[in-house]
């Protein structure tokens, strides 16, 4: 699996951790906690990961390799 941290940026351009974002990869989804983190139990292989939260621009899609 993987552990992902979701960060957004405020109006001043400062990085902030995003709570409540849905992170999806390989048909598996999870929601970030107060620290902006989520763990996804993914099968070995290549996966595309994306994060979304209402009111925010969705993340770029990231490619990850799970051993």
mmCIF file of C-alpha atoms in Angstrom:
data_model
loop_
_atom_site.group_PDB
_atom_site.id
_atom_site.type_symbol
_atom_site.label_atom_id
_atom_site.label_comp_id
_atom_site.label_asym_id
_atom_site.label_seq_id
_atom_site.Cartn_x
_atom_site.Cartn_y
_atom_site.Cartn_z
ATOM 1 C CA UNK A 1 0.000 0.000 0.000
ATOM 2 C CA UNK A 2 0.864 3.663 0.148
ATOM 3 C CA UNK A 3 0.551 6.567 2.555
ATOM 4 C CA UNK A 4 -0.395 9.876 0.938
ATOM 5 C CA UNK A 5 -0.329 13.404 2.350
ATOM 6 C CA UNK A 6 -2.589 15.994 0.721
ATOM 7 C CA UNK A 7 -1.551 19.647 0.818
ATOM 8 C CA UNK A 8 -3.292 22.697 -0.536
ATOM 9 C CA UNK A 9 -2.221 26.325 -0.711
ATOM 10 C CA UNK A 10 -3.872 29.301 0.941
ATOM 11 C CA UNK A 11 -4.264 32.764 -0.604
ATOM 12 C CA UNK A 12 -0.763 33.713 0.570
ATOM 13 C CA UNK A 13 0.730 30.647 -1.133
ATOM 14 C CA UNK A 14 1.481 28.859 2.138
ATOM 15 C CA UNK A 15 1.146 25.065 2.186
ATOM 16 C CA UNK A 16 -1.693 23.713 4.352
ATOM 17 C CA UNK A 17 -2.661 20.119 5.143
ATOM 18 C CA UNK A 18 -6.071 19.191 3.722
ATOM 19 C CA UNK A 19 -8.472 17.276 5.952
ATOM 20 C CA UNK A 20 -11.431 15.498 4.353
ATOM 21 C CA UNK A 21 -9.972 15.024 0.861
ATOM 22 C CA UNK A 22 -10.863 11.810 -0.951
ATOM 23 C CA UNK A 23 -7.794 10.068 -2.360
ATOM 24 C CA UNK A 24 -8.387 7.395 -5.010
ATOM 25 C CA UNK A 25 -6.053 4.887 -6.670
ATOM 26 C CA UNK A 26 -6.541 1.480 -8.241
ATOM 27 C CA UNK A 27 -10.238 1.397 -7.358
ATOM 28 C CA UNK A 28 -9.454 2.046 -3.671
ATOM 29 C CA UNK A 29 -10.451 5.271 -1.892
ATOM 30 C CA UNK A 30 -9.781 6.811 1.491
ATOM 31 C CA UNK A 31 -10.383 10.146 3.215
ATOM 32 C CA UNK A 32 -7.604 12.225 4.761
ATOM 33 C CA UNK A 33 -7.602 12.899 8.478
ATOM 34 C CA UNK A 34 -6.656 16.055 10.382
ATOM 35 C CA UNK A 35 -2.994 15.689 9.345
ATOM 36 C CA UNK A 36 -3.900 15.478 5.657
ATOM 37 C CA UNK A 37 -2.830 11.816 5.551
ATOM 38 C CA UNK A 38 -4.471 8.656 4.318
ATOM 39 C CA UNK A 39 -3.289 5.075 3.841
ATOM 40 C CA UNK A 40 -4.446 3.101 0.820
ATOM 41 C CA UNK A 41 -3.963 -0.657 0.653
ATOM 42 C CA UNK A 42 -3.087 -1.141 -2.990
ATOM 43 C CA UNK A 43 -2.090 -4.285 -4.838
ATOM 44 C CA UNK A 44 1.442 -4.398 -6.242
ATOM 45 C CA UNK A 45 1.856 -2.596 -9.552
ATOM 46 C CA UNK A 46 1.492 0.846 -11.090
ATOM 47 C CA UNK A 47 -1.378 3.062 -9.966
ATOM 48 C CA UNK A 48 -2.589 6.588 -10.681
ATOM 49 C CA UNK A 49 -3.459 8.569 -7.555
ATOM 50 C CA UNK A 50 -5.712 11.639 -7.389
ATOM 51 C CA UNK A 51 -7.111 13.720 -4.504
ATOM 52 C CA UNK A 52 -10.374 15.681 -4.523
ATOM 53 C CA UNK A 53 -12.292 17.830 -2.062
ATOM 54 C CA UNK A 54 -15.393 19.942 -2.703
ATOM 55 C CA UNK A 55 -14.486 23.612 -2.995
ATOM 56 C CA UNK A 56 -10.865 22.923 -3.984
ATOM 57 C CA UNK A 57 -9.165 22.268 -7.306
ATOM 58 C CA UNK A 58 -8.444 18.545 -7.657
ATOM 59 C CA UNK A 59 -4.840 17.385 -7.521
ATOM 60 C CA UNK A 60 -2.676 16.518 -10.454
ATOM 61 C CA UNK A 61 -2.719 12.775 -11.092
ATOM 62 C CA UNK A 62 0.409 11.128 -9.703
ATOM 63 C CA UNK A 63 1.763 7.760 -10.806
ATOM 64 C CA UNK A 64 3.003 5.446 -8.038
ATOM 65 C CA UNK A 65 4.676 2.048 -8.044
ATOM 66 C CA UNK A 66 3.733 -0.401 -5.284
ATOM 67 C CA UNK A 67 6.316 -3.173 -4.869
#
